[in-house]
């Protein structure tokens, strides 16, 4: 019996004798494997970006906005208030924290430095919902809200622009003309996916903001209410509770539409994550089809090769090659083609993954799993589609093969 | 016990609608060390007989005993082993692998009998030297003359130390002078190495090198005679 090493050499020589054909035959596998690797890299990369986004925004949270389009002159004034926020916190289950939000843009001044920043009026719940950490000083406290004290916590960018190297905590800045004492600075979160600087804001007590900055003190009107639930699952039920609660509080008749809307950010991101998963799956399916087509290409060429080399098979059989030897030779040729395609495909897919991720502005993620899977799959394609031609070759009758013209 | 024995061998091929019988009961005995030429016009059954003797083909009926063993009882792998160990082949068209060096061509039978690379190389060189091709070992068949190619084929036939060499019109593609050289090589192998040679030819000049001549016509042996005047016998 011939040794496998010798058969590999024989097969290798046959493939090298037709370099161009061998390469073109492997192209289907190269593209298939490349697509698997690239799809995985880009898909995982996008997912990791979404995960990061979720962690930056804060997880399991939703926004409740007043819905201005549906405000009807027949109903009571419809906007969200601080008491709506308090009601949600008090009456809904599955709530971790609630933060009403009154935002405005204002000029902040310290000494000769001034900076236009987003001023967010909220409660201690703000940093819980959005998952902000205090780097120095302290966060807002319930007392600040009750007394409407003129204190603020700075986002990292604002602290940097106004104070530079100087320690901000304890200093007094002016927002518009109102003096606020800086009690703390938040740790930096950096830029969001859209390039928006998340650290460019000042947090002040909502009561102070309404009285001094937005002039909505009488109505207690807020721009939005942020709600953090205990889990992603809890959000759906929470949304229903908020819906019922606010309809009741706003006395909306059953036939009237909501005067507010609930935006479940986590859900949106989750949908996006599912979309990338679907896209990955789709690309994977295309890759699988490409691998099968590539396999058929290999089978086709191997069948041609067996026919072309019928006389060679006859000669080998005449000098003592067994059917198994012939079968193994052609099987190894097919396997070599598909594995070569697999290796080139992995290289191509890695390059494509890096390129596509650069365009999509998300880092590619390469898993050992996807590479091993691609390699194993291409080997299976080689064996699967190489078997029939090899089997056909081994069935040849020596004398018929020798006489073949 | 004869080396090769055919008993009432019949062979038919499927042709169009029906069967075409080309051997109508061939019986013969070949002893070890013989040099037998099988002669006859085309279609007389001599090549078919040789293919059966060489285990390249199987008879439709009749018995073939090789060293007393009934070949019909052997499976394909065992037949392959017999072709590998017992029988060397030389064909009219040389049947060398293209784009493969003379050395690699000669090494091939040993590939299938599991001889190690070093030993393969040594024995292939030895066989090619024996055929006077010591300086052509790394040439592809396309760069060798017909006579040289046929000598590579003979080297391939003897390299695995097979006791039987079968040659089907080995000089069919060669000129007279080269034919004589090739036939002398066969004679030399028969006399000095004791290799049994079965030769198929339709040329009397070529058959004249053999010590026994079988004549075929229409699928039967019509004549079996000792060649009283062996050509070139004095030279060996």
Coordinates of C-alpha atoms in Angstrom, one line a residue:
Chain A
X1 CA 0.0 0.0 0.0
X2 CA 1.2 3.4 -0.9
X3 CA 2.0 5.8 1.9
X4 CA -0.2 8.9 2.3
X5 CA 2.9 11.1 2.1
X6 CA 3.7 9.8 -1.3
X7 CA 0.1 10.3 -2.5
X8 CA 0.1 13.8 -1.2
X9 CA 3.3 14.4 -3.3
X10 CA 1.7 12.8 -6.4
X11 CA -1.4 15.0 -5.9
X12 CA 0.6 18.1 -5.3
X13 CA 2.6 17.6 -8.6
X14 CA -0.7 17.1 -10.5
X15 CA -2.1 20.4 -9.1
X16 CA 1.1 22.3 -9.8
X17 CA 1.1 21.1 -13.4
X18 CA -2.1 23.1 -13.9
X19 CA -1.5 26.1 -11.6
X20 CA -4.0 28.5 -13.3
X21 CA -6.7 25.9 -13.3
X22 CA -6.1 25.0 -9.7
X23 CA -6.3 28.6 -8.7
X24 CA -9.5 29.3 -10.6
X25 CA -11.0 26.1 -9.2
X26 CA -10.4 27.3 -5.6
X27 CA -11.9 30.7 -6.3
X28 CA -15.3 29.7 -5.2
X29 CA -14.0 28.4 -1.9
X30 CA -11.8 31.5 -1.5
X31 CA -14.9 33.8 -1.8
X32 CA -17.0 31.6 0.4
X33 CA -14.6 31.3 3.2
X34 CA -13.6 35.0 2.8
X35 CA -17.3 36.0 3.1
X36 CA -17.7 33.9 6.3
X37 CA -14.7 35.5 7.9
X38 CA -15.5 39.0 6.8
X39 CA -19.2 38.7 7.8
X40 CA -18.3 37.4 11.2
X41 CA -15.7 40.1 11.8
X42 CA -18.0 42.9 10.7
X43 CA -21.1 41.6 12.4
X44 CA -19.3 41.0 15.7
X45 CA -17.6 44.4 15.4
X46 CA -20.9 46.1 14.9
X47 CA -22.4 44.2 17.9
X48 CA -19.5 45.2 20.1
X49 CA -20.1 48.8 19.1
X50 CA -23.8 48.5 20.0
X51 CA -22.9 46.9 23.3
X52 CA -20.6 49.8 24.0
X53 CA -23.2 52.3 23.1
X54 CA -25.7 50.6 25.4
X55 CA -23.2 50.7 28.2
X56 CA -22.5 54.4 27.5
X57 CA -26.1 55.4 27.4
X58 CA -27.0 53.3 30.4
X59 CA -28.7 50.0 30.0
X60 CA -32.4 49.1 30.4
X61 CA -33.7 52.6 30.1
X62 CA -36.4 54.5 28.2
X63 CA -37.4 58.0 27.5
X64 CA -40.9 59.4 28.0
X65 CA -41.5 62.5 25.8
X66 CA -44.4 64.8 25.6
X67 CA -46.1 64.2 22.2
X68 CA -46.6 67.7 21.0
X69 CA -48.3 66.7 17.7
X70 CA -51.3 65.3 19.5
X71 CA -52.0 68.1 21.9
X72 CA -55.7 68.9 21.7
X73 CA -57.2 72.2 22.7
X74 CA -60.1 70.3 24.4
X75 CA -57.9 68.5 26.9
X76 CA -56.0 69.9 29.8
X77 CA -52.5 71.3 29.1
X78 CA -50.5 68.2 28.1
X79 CA -46.9 68.1 29.0
X80 CA -44.8 66.0 31.3
X81 CA -44.1 67.3 34.8
X82 CA -41.9 66.5 37.7
X83 CA -44.9 65.1 39.4
X84 CA -45.4 62.7 36.5
X85 CA -41.9 61.5 37.1
X86 CA -42.5 61.1 40.8
X87 CA -45.7 59.2 40.1
X88 CA -43.8 56.8 37.8
X89 CA -41.2 56.2 40.5
X90 CA -43.9 55.7 43.1
X91 CA -46.4 53.6 41.3
X92 CA -44.7 51.5 38.7
X93 CA -43.0 48.2 39.5
X94 CA -39.7 47.2 38.1
X95 CA -38.3 50.7 38.3
X96 CA -34.7 51.3 39.4
X97 CA -34.6 55.1 39.0
X98 CA -36.5 57.9 37.4
X99 CA -35.0 61.2 36.3
X100 CA -37.0 64.1 34.9
X101 CA -35.0 66.2 32.4
X102 CA -35.3 69.9 31.6
X103 CA -32.6 70.9 29.2
X104 CA -31.4 74.1 27.8
X105 CA -28.3 75.4 26.2
X106 CA -26.5 78.2 28.1
X107 CA -23.3 80.0 28.3
X108 CA -21.1 79.0 31.2
X109 CA -18.5 81.4 32.5
X110 CA -15.6 81.0 34.8
X111 CA -13.1 83.8 35.1
X112 CA -12.1 84.7 31.5
X113 CA -13.1 81.2 30.2
X114 CA -16.6 80.7 28.7
X115 CA -18.2 77.7 27.1
X116 CA -21.6 77.0 25.6
X117 CA -22.9 73.8 27.1
X118 CA -26.0 71.7 27.4
X119 CA -27.4 72.3 30.8
X120 CA -29.4 69.4 32.1
X121 CA -31.8 70.0 35.0
X122 CA -32.5 66.7 36.7
X123 CA -32.4 64.7 39.9
X124 CA -29.9 62.3 41.6
X125 CA -31.7 59.7 39.4
X126 CA -29.9 61.1 36.4
X127 CA -26.6 59.6 37.1
X128 CA -28.2 56.3 38.0
X129 CA -30.2 56.1 34.8
X130 CA -27.4 57.2 32.5
X131 CA -24.8 55.4 34.5
X132 CA -22.5 58.4 35.1
X133 CA -19.8 58.1 37.7
X134 CA -18.5 61.0 39.8
X135 CA -14.8 61.4 39.4
X136 CA -14.3 64.1 42.0
X137 CA -16.6 65.9 44.5
X138 CA -20.1 64.6 44.8
X139 CA -23.3 64.0 42.7
X140 CA -26.5 65.9 43.1
X141 CA -28.4 65.0 46.3
X142 CA -32.1 65.0 47.2
X143 CA -31.5 68.1 49.4
X144 CA -30.3 70.0 46.4
X145 CA -33.5 69.3 44.6
X146 CA -35.7 70.2 47.5
X147 CA -34.0 73.5 48.3
X148 CA -33.4 74.4 44.7
X149 CA -29.8 75.1 45.5
X150 CA -27.5 76.7 43.0
X151 CA -25.0 73.8 42.6
X152 CA -23.9 71.9 39.5
X153 CA -21.9 68.8 38.5
X154 CA -19.8 69.3 35.4
X155 CA -19.3 66.9 32.5
X156 CA -15.6 66.3 31.9
X157 CA -15.4 68.4 28.8
X158 CA -17.0 71.4 30.4
X159 CA -14.7 71.1 33.4
X160 CA -11.7 70.9 31.1
X161 CA -12.8 73.9 29.0
X162 CA -13.6 76.2 31.9
X163 CA -10.9 75.1 34.4
X164 CA -8.1 73.4 32.5
X165 CA -5.6 72.2 35.1
X166 CA -7.4 74.0 37.9
X167 CA -9.6 72.0 40.4
X168 CA -13.2 72.9 39.7
X169 CA -14.9 71.5 42.8
X170 CA -15.8 74.3 45.2
X171 CA -15.5 77.1 42.5
X172 CA -18.3 79.2 41.4
X173 CA -19.3 79.5 37.8
X174 CA -22.0 81.5 36.1
X175 CA -24.6 79.9 33.9
X176 CA -26.2 82.8 32.0
X177 CA -26.0 85.2 34.9
X178 CA -26.8 82.9 37.7
X179 CA -23.9 81.8 39.9
X180 CA -23.6 78.0 40.6
X181 CA -21.2 76.3 42.9
X182 CA -19.4 73.3 41.3
X183 CA -19.8 70.3 43.6
X184 CA -18.5 67.6 41.4
X185 CA -17.1 66.4 38.0
X186 CA -18.3 63.3 36.1
X187 CA -15.8 60.8 34.8
X188 CA -15.4 61.0 31.0
X189 CA -17.4 58.7 28.7
X190 CA -15.8 60.0 25.5
X191 CA -17.5 60.4 22.2
X192 CA -20.6 58.5 21.1
X193 CA -20.9 56.5 17.9
X194 CA -22.1 59.6 16.1
X195 CA -19.1 61.6 17.2
X196 CA -21.2 63.5 19.7
X197 CA -19.3 64.5 22.8
X198 CA -21.2 63.0 25.7
X199 CA -19.1 64.8 28.3
X200 CA -20.2 68.3 27.1
X201 CA -22.9 69.0 29.7
X202 CA -23.7 70.5 33.1
X203 CA -26.0 68.8 35.5
X204 CA -28.0 71.1 37.8
X205 CA -31.0 70.4 40.2
X206 CA -34.2 70.4 38.1
X207 CA -35.9 72.7 40.5
X208 CA -33.1 75.3 40.1
X209 CA -33.1 74.9 36.3
X210 CA -36.9 75.5 36.2
X211 CA -36.7 78.5 38.4
X212 CA -33.6 80.1 37.1
X213 CA -32.9 78.9 33.6
X214 CA -36.0 77.6 31.8
X215 CA -38.7 79.5 33.7
X216 CA -41.1 76.6 34.0
X217 CA -41.2 76.6 37.8
X218 CA -45.0 77.1 37.9
X219 CA -46.0 74.2 35.8
X220 CA -43.2 71.9 36.7
X221 CA -42.9 71.1 33.0
X222 CA -40.0 68.9 31.9
X223 CA -38.6 68.0 28.5
X224 CA -38.5 64.3 29.1
X225 CA -38.6 61.7 31.8
X226 CA -35.9 59.0 31.8
X227 CA -36.8 55.7 33.5
X228 CA -34.4 52.8 34.2
X229 CA -35.9 49.4 34.6
X230 CA -34.5 46.4 36.5
X231 CA -33.9 44.5 33.3
X232 CA -34.5 44.6 29.6
X233 CA -37.4 42.2 30.0
X234 CA -39.0 44.4 32.7
X235 CA -39.0 47.4 30.2
X236 CA -41.9 46.1 28.2
X237 CA -44.2 45.7 31.2
X238 CA -42.9 49.0 32.6
X239 CA -43.9 50.7 29.3
X240 CA -47.4 49.4 29.7
X241 CA -47.6 50.6 33.3
X242 CA -46.3 54.1 32.4
X243 CA -48.7 54.2 29.5
X244 CA -51.7 53.5 31.8
X245 CA -50.5 55.7 34.6
X246 CA -49.9 58.7 32.4
X247 CA -53.2 58.3 30.5
X248 CA -54.9 58.3 33.8
X249 CA -53.0 61.2 35.2
X250 CA -53.6 63.2 32.0
X251 CA -57.2 62.1 32.0
X252 CA -57.1 61.0 28.4
X253 CA -60.4 59.5 27.2
X254 CA -60.1 55.9 25.9
X255 CA -60.7 57.0 22.3
X256 CA -58.0 59.7 22.4
X257 CA -54.4 59.1 21.5
X258 CA -51.6 59.5 24.0
X259 CA -50.2 63.0 24.5
X260 CA -46.8 61.5 25.3
X261 CA -44.6 58.9 23.7
X262 CA -42.4 56.3 25.2
X263 CA -39.1 55.6 23.5
X264 CA -37.4 52.4 24.6
X265 CA -33.7 53.1 23.7
X266 CA -32.6 49.6 24.8
X267 CA -35.2 48.1 22.6
X268 CA -34.1 50.2 19.7
X269 CA -30.5 49.1 20.2
X270 CA -31.7 45.6 20.6
X271 CA -33.5 45.8 17.3
X272 CA -30.4 47.1 15.7
X273 CA -28.4 44.3 17.2
X274 CA -30.9 41.8 15.8
X275 CA -30.6 43.5 12.5
X276 CA -26.9 43.0 12.5
X277 CA -27.4 39.4 13.5
X278 CA -29.8 39.0 10.6
X279 CA -27.3 40.6 8.3
X280 CA -24.5 38.3 9.6
X281 CA -26.9 35.3 9.1
X282 CA -27.7 36.4 5.6
X283 CA -24.0 36.9 4.7
X284 CA -23.4 33.5 6.3
X285 CA -26.1 32.0 4.1
X286 CA -24.6 33.6 1.0
X287 CA -21.2 32.3 2.1
X288 CA -22.6 28.8 2.5
X289 CA -24.1 28.9 -0.9
X290 CA -20.8 30.2 -2.3
X291 CA -19.0 27.3 -0.6
X292 CA -21.4 24.8 -2.1
X293 CA -21.0 26.4 -5.5
X294 CA -17.2 26.4 -5.0
X295 CA -17.5 22.7 -4.0
X296 CA -19.4 22.0 -7.2
X297 CA -16.7 23.8 -9.1
X298 CA -14.1 21.6 -7.6
X299 CA -16.2 18.5 -8.4
X300 CA -16.6 19.7 -12.0
X301 CA -12.9 20.2 -12.5
X302 CA -12.0 16.9 -10.7
X303 CA -14.4 15.1 -13.1
X304 CA -12.7 16.8 -16.0
X305 CA -9.4 15.9 -14.6
X306 CA -10.3 12.2 -14.1
X307 CA -11.5 12.0 -17.7
X308 CA -8.4 13.8 -18.9
X309 CA -6.1 11.6 -16.9
X310 CA -7.9 8.3 -17.6
X311 CA -4.7 6.9 -19.3
X312 CA -2.6 8.0 -16.3
X313 CA -5.0 6.1 -14.1
X314 CA -4.7 3.1 -16.4
X315 CA -0.9 3.2 -16.2
X316 CA -0.9 3.5 -12.5
X317 CA -3.3 0.6 -12.2
X318 CA -1.2 -1.5 -14.6
X319 CA 1.9 -1.1 -12.4
X320 CA -0.1 -2.0 -9.3
X321 CA -2.1 0.9 -8.0
X322 CA -5.2 -0.4 -6.1
X323 CA -8.6 1.3 -6.5
X324 CA -8.1 2.8 -3.0
X325 CA -4.8 4.3 -4.1
X326 CA -6.4 6.0 -7.0
X327 CA -9.4 7.1 -5.0
X328 CA -7.1 8.6 -2.3
X329 CA -5.0 10.4 -4.9
X330 CA -8.0 12.2 -6.4
X331 CA -9.6 12.8 -3.0
X332 CA -6.4 14.4 -1.8
X333 CA -6.2 16.6 -4.9
X334 CA -9.8 17.8 -4.2
X335 CA -9.0 18.3 -0.5
X336 CA -5.8 20.2 -1.3
X337 CA -7.7 22.5 -3.6
X338 CA -10.4 23.3 -1.0
X339 CA -7.9 23.7 1.8
X340 CA -5.8 26.0 -0.3
X341 CA -9.0 27.9 -1.0
X342 CA -9.8 27.9 2.7
X343 CA -6.4 29.4 3.6
X344 CA -6.5 32.0 0.9
X345 CA -10.1 32.8 1.9
X346 CA -9.2 33.3 5.5
X347 CA -6.5 35.8 4.4
X348 CA -8.9 37.5 2.0
X349 CA -11.7 37.6 4.6
X350 CA -9.5 39.0 7.2
X351 CA -8.4 41.8 4.8
X352 CA -12.0 42.4 3.8
X353 CA -13.1 42.5 7.4
X354 CA -10.5 45.1 8.3
X355 CA -11.4 47.1 5.2
X356 CA -15.2 47.0 5.7
X357 CA -14.9 47.8 9.4
X358 CA -12.8 50.8 8.6
X359 CA -15.6 52.1 6.3
X360 CA -18.3 51.2 8.9
X361 CA -16.2 52.9 11.7
X362 CA -16.4 49.8 14.0
X363 CA -13.4 47.6 14.9
X364 CA -13.5 44.1 13.3
X365 CA -13.7 41.2 15.7
X366 CA -11.9 38.0 14.6
X367 CA -12.8 34.8 16.4
X368 CA -10.7 31.7 16.3
X369 CA -14.0 29.9 16.1
X370 CA -15.0 31.4 12.7
X371 CA -11.5 30.7 11.3
X372 CA -11.6 27.1 12.5
X373 CA -15.2 26.7 11.3
X374 CA -14.3 28.1 7.8
X375 CA -11.3 25.8 7.6
X376 CA -13.3 22.7 8.6
X377 CA -16.1 23.7 6.3
X378 CA -13.8 24.0 3.3
X379 CA -12.2 20.6 4.2
X380 CA -15.7 19.1 4.3
X381 CA -16.5 20.6 0.9
X382 CA -13.3 19.2 -0.5
X383 CA -14.0 15.7 0.8
X384 CA -17.7 15.9 0.0
X385 CA -17.4 17.1 -3.5
X386 CA -14.1 15.4 -4.2
X387 CA -15.4 12.0 -3.3
X388 CA -17.6 11.3 -6.4
X389 CA -14.9 12.1 -9.0
X390 CA -12.3 10.1 -6.9
X391 CA -14.7 7.2 -6.6
X392 CA -15.5 7.3 -10.3
X393 CA -11.7 7.2 -11.1
X394 CA -11.2 4.2 -8.8
X395 CA -13.9 2.3 -10.6
X396 CA -12.1 2.4 -13.9
X397 CA -11.1 -1.0 -15.4
X398 CA -7.3 -1.0 -16.0
X399 CA -7.5 -2.2 -19.6
X400 CA -10.2 0.3 -20.5
X401 CA -8.3 3.1 -18.9
X402 CA -5.2 2.2 -20.8
X403 CA -6.9 2.0 -24.1
X404 CA -8.6 5.4 -23.5
X405 CA -7.7 7.9 -26.2
Chain B
X1 CA 3.3 -26.7 -12.2
X2 CA 3.4 -24.2 -15.1
X3 CA 4.0 -20.5 -14.3
X4 CA 1.0 -19.5 -16.4
X5 CA -1.8 -21.8 -17.5
X6 CA -4.9 -20.9 -19.6
X7 CA -7.7 -23.5 -19.9
X8 CA -10.4 -23.0 -22.5
X9 CA -10.4 -19.2 -22.1
X10 CA -13.3 -17.4 -23.8
X11 CA -13.7 -13.7 -23.9
X12 CA -16.6 -11.7 -25.4
X13 CA -17.1 -7.9 -25.5
X14 CA -20.4 -6.1 -25.6
X15 CA -20.7 -4.6 -29.1
X16 CA -23.7 -2.6 -30.1
X17 CA -26.6 -4.9 -29.4
X18 CA -25.0 -8.3 -28.8
X19 CA -21.8 -9.9 -27.6
X20 CA -18.8 -10.3 -29.8
X21 CA -16.6 -13.3 -28.8
X22 CA -13.0 -12.7 -29.6
X23 CA -11.4 -15.7 -27.9
X24 CA -13.1 -19.0 -28.6
X25 CA -11.3 -21.3 -26.1
X26 CA -7.6 -20.6 -25.8
X27 CA -5.5 -23.0 -23.8
X28 CA -1.8 -22.8 -23.2
X29 CA 1.0 -23.4 -20.7
X30 CA 4.0 -21.1 -20.2
X31 CA 6.8 -22.3 -18.0
X32 CA 9.1 -20.2 -16.0
X33 CA 12.0 -18.7 -18.0
X34 CA 10.3 -19.0 -21.4
X35 CA 10.4 -16.3 -24.1
X36 CA 7.1 -16.6 -25.9
X37 CA 6.0 -14.6 -28.9
X38 CA 2.3 -14.4 -29.7
X39 CA 1.7 -13.7 -33.4
X40 CA -1.2 -13.1 -35.6
X41 CA -3.1 -10.5 -37.5
X42 CA -5.1 -7.7 -35.8
X43 CA -8.2 -9.0 -34.2
X44 CA -6.8 -12.5 -33.9
X45 CA -7.0 -12.4 -30.1
X46 CA -3.3 -12.2 -29.2
X47 CA -3.6 -8.9 -27.3
X48 CA -6.7 -9.9 -25.5
X49 CA -4.9 -13.1 -24.4
X50 CA -2.0 -11.1 -23.2
X51 CA -4.3 -8.7 -21.2
X52 CA -5.8 -11.7 -19.5
X53 CA -2.4 -13.2 -18.8
X54 CA -1.4 -9.8 -17.4
X55 CA -4.4 -9.6 -15.1
X56 CA -5.5 -6.4 -16.8
X57 CA -8.6 -8.1 -18.0
X58 CA -10.7 -11.1 -16.9
X59 CA -12.0 -13.9 -19.1
X60 CA -15.7 -14.5 -19.7
X61 CA -15.2 -18.2 -19.1
X62 CA -12.4 -20.7 -18.6
X63 CA -9.7 -20.8 -16.0
X64 CA -6.5 -18.9 -15.6
X65 CA -4.0 -20.4 -13.2
X66 CA -1.0 -18.2 -12.2
X67 CA 1.6 -20.3 -10.3
X68 CA -1.3 -22.8 -9.9
X69 CA -3.6 -20.3 -8.3
X70 CA -7.0 -19.6 -9.9
X71 CA -7.0 -15.9 -10.7
X72 CA -10.8 -15.8 -10.8
X73 CA -10.8 -16.2 -7.0
X74 CA -8.8 -13.0 -6.5
X75 CA -10.4 -9.6 -5.9
X76 CA -9.3 -6.4 -7.6
X77 CA -6.8 -5.5 -4.9
X78 CA -5.1 -8.9 -5.1
X79 CA -5.0 -8.5 -8.9
X80 CA -3.4 -5.1 -8.4
X81 CA -0.8 -6.7 -6.1
X82 CA -0.1 -9.4 -8.8
X83 CA 0.4 -6.7 -11.4
X84 CA 2.7 -4.9 -9.0
X85 CA 4.9 -7.8 -7.9
X86 CA 4.7 -10.5 -10.6
X87 CA 4.2 -8.7 -13.9
X88 CA 5.9 -5.9 -15.7
X89 CA 4.3 -4.3 -18.7
X90 CA 5.7 -2.7 -21.9
X91 CA 3.3 -1.2 -24.3
X92 CA 3.4 -0.1 -27.9
X93 CA 2.7 3.5 -27.0
X94 CA 5.2 3.4 -24.1
X95 CA 2.6 4.7 -21.6
X96 CA 4.9 6.8 -19.5
X97 CA 3.4 9.6 -17.4
X98 CA 3.9 12.9 -19.2
X99 CA 5.7 15.8 -17.5
X100 CA 7.3 13.3 -15.2
X101 CA 11.0 12.4 -15.2
X102 CA 12.3 9.1 -16.4
X103 CA 13.4 8.4 -12.8
X104 CA 10.0 9.2 -11.3
X105 CA 8.3 7.0 -14.0
X106 CA 10.5 4.1 -13.1
X107 CA 10.0 4.6 -9.4
X108 CA 6.2 4.5 -9.7
X109 CA 5.6 0.7 -9.3
X110 CA 7.6 0.8 -6.1
X111 CA 5.4 3.6 -4.9
X112 CA 2.5 1.2 -4.8
X113 CA 4.5 -1.6 -3.1
X114 CA 5.6 0.6 -0.2
X115 CA 9.3 0.8 -1.0
X116 CA 11.0 3.6 0.9
X117 CA 12.1 6.8 -1.0
X118 CA 15.8 6.1 -0.8
X119 CA 15.6 2.5 -1.9
X120 CA 13.2 3.5 -4.7
X121 CA 15.6 6.0 -6.0
X122 CA 18.5 3.5 -5.9
X123 CA 16.7 0.7 -7.7
X124 CA 15.3 3.1 -10.3
X125 CA 18.8 4.4 -11.1
X126 CA 20.0 0.9 -11.3
X127 CA 17.3 -0.2 -13.7
X128 CA 17.8 2.9 -15.9
X129 CA 21.6 2.3 -15.9
X130 CA 20.9 -1.3 -16.9
X131 CA 18.9 0.1 -19.9
X132 CA 21.8 2.4 -20.8
X133 CA 19.9 5.6 -19.7
X134 CA 22.2 6.7 -16.9
X135 CA 22.5 10.1 -18.4
X136 CA 18.8 10.7 -19.1
X137 CA 17.3 10.0 -15.7
X138 CA 15.9 13.5 -15.1
X139 CA 14.5 13.9 -18.6
X140 CA 10.8 14.1 -19.3
X141 CA 9.4 11.5 -21.8
X142 CA 8.8 14.4 -24.2
X143 CA 12.6 14.9 -24.4
X144 CA 13.4 11.3 -25.1
X145 CA 13.5 9.4 -28.4
X146 CA 11.0 6.5 -29.0
X147 CA 13.7 3.9 -28.2
X148 CA 14.7 5.7 -25.1
X149 CA 11.1 6.0 -23.9
X150 CA 10.6 2.3 -24.5
X151 CA 13.8 1.6 -22.5
X152 CA 12.4 3.7 -19.6
X153 CA 9.2 1.6 -19.9
X154 CA 11.3 -1.6 -19.7
X155 CA 13.2 -0.3 -16.7
X156 CA 9.8 0.4 -15.1
X157 CA 8.7 -3.2 -16.0
X158 CA 11.7 -4.8 -14.3
X159 CA 12.4 -2.4 -11.4
X160 CA 10.0 -4.2 -9.0
X161 CA 11.8 -7.5 -9.7
X162 CA 8.7 -9.0 -11.4
X163 CA 9.5 -12.5 -12.7
X164 CA 7.3 -11.9 -15.8
X165 CA 7.5 -9.2 -18.4
X166 CA 4.6 -8.7 -20.9
X167 CA 5.2 -6.6 -24.0
X168 CA 2.4 -5.6 -26.4
X169 CA 3.9 -4.6 -29.7
X170 CA 6.9 -3.0 -28.0
X171 CA 8.5 -2.2 -31.3
X172 CA 5.4 -1.0 -33.1
X173 CA 6.4 2.6 -33.0
X174 CA 10.1 2.1 -33.5
X175 CA 12.4 1.9 -36.5
X176 CA 14.1 -1.4 -37.4
X177 CA 17.4 -0.5 -35.8
X178 CA 15.9 0.6 -32.6
X179 CA 13.6 -2.4 -32.6
X180 CA 16.5 -4.7 -32.8
X181 CA 18.2 -3.0 -29.8
X182 CA 15.0 -3.3 -27.8
X183 CA 14.5 -7.0 -28.7
X184 CA 18.1 -7.7 -27.7
X185 CA 17.4 -6.1 -24.3
X186 CA 14.4 -8.5 -23.9
X187 CA 16.6 -11.4 -24.9
X188 CA 19.2 -10.3 -22.4
X189 CA 16.7 -10.1 -19.6
X190 CA 15.3 -13.5 -20.5
X191 CA 18.7 -15.3 -20.7
X192 CA 20.7 -13.5 -18.0
X193 CA 17.9 -12.6 -15.4
X194 CA 15.6 -15.6 -16.1
X195 CA 12.7 -13.3 -16.6
X196 CA 9.8 -14.9 -18.4
X197 CA 8.8 -12.9 -21.4
X198 CA 5.5 -12.9 -23.2
X199 CA 5.6 -10.8 -26.4
X200 CA 2.8 -9.8 -28.7
X201 CA 3.7 -8.8 -32.2
X202 CA 2.6 -9.2 -35.8
X203 CA 6.1 -8.9 -37.2
X204 CA 8.0 -12.1 -37.9
X205 CA 11.4 -10.3 -37.5
X206 CA 10.5 -9.4 -34.0
X207 CA 9.0 -12.7 -33.1
X208 CA 12.1 -14.4 -34.3
X209 CA 13.9 -13.3 -31.1
X210 CA 11.6 -15.6 -29.0
X211 CA 12.3 -19.2 -28.4
X212 CA 8.7 -20.2 -28.8
X213 CA 6.1 -18.8 -31.2
X214 CA 2.3 -19.0 -30.8
X215 CA 0.2 -18.2 -33.8
X216 CA -3.3 -16.8 -33.3
X217 CA -6.1 -16.6 -35.9
X218 CA -9.8 -15.8 -35.3
X219 CA -9.6 -16.2 -31.6
X220 CA -7.8 -19.5 -31.3
X221 CA -4.2 -20.7 -31.3
X222 CA -3.5 -22.4 -34.6
X223 CA 0.1 -23.1 -34.1
X224 CA 2.5 -23.5 -31.2
X225 CA 6.1 -24.2 -32.2
X226 CA 9.7 -23.9 -30.9
X227 CA 11.7 -21.4 -32.8
X228 CA 14.6 -23.4 -34.1
X229 CA 16.4 -20.3 -35.4
X230 CA 16.4 -17.8 -32.6
X231 CA 17.6 -14.4 -33.9
X232 CA 20.6 -12.9 -32.1
X233 CA 21.0 -15.9 -29.8
X234 CA 24.7 -16.0 -30.6
X235 CA 25.1 -12.4 -29.5
X236 CA 23.8 -12.9 -26.0

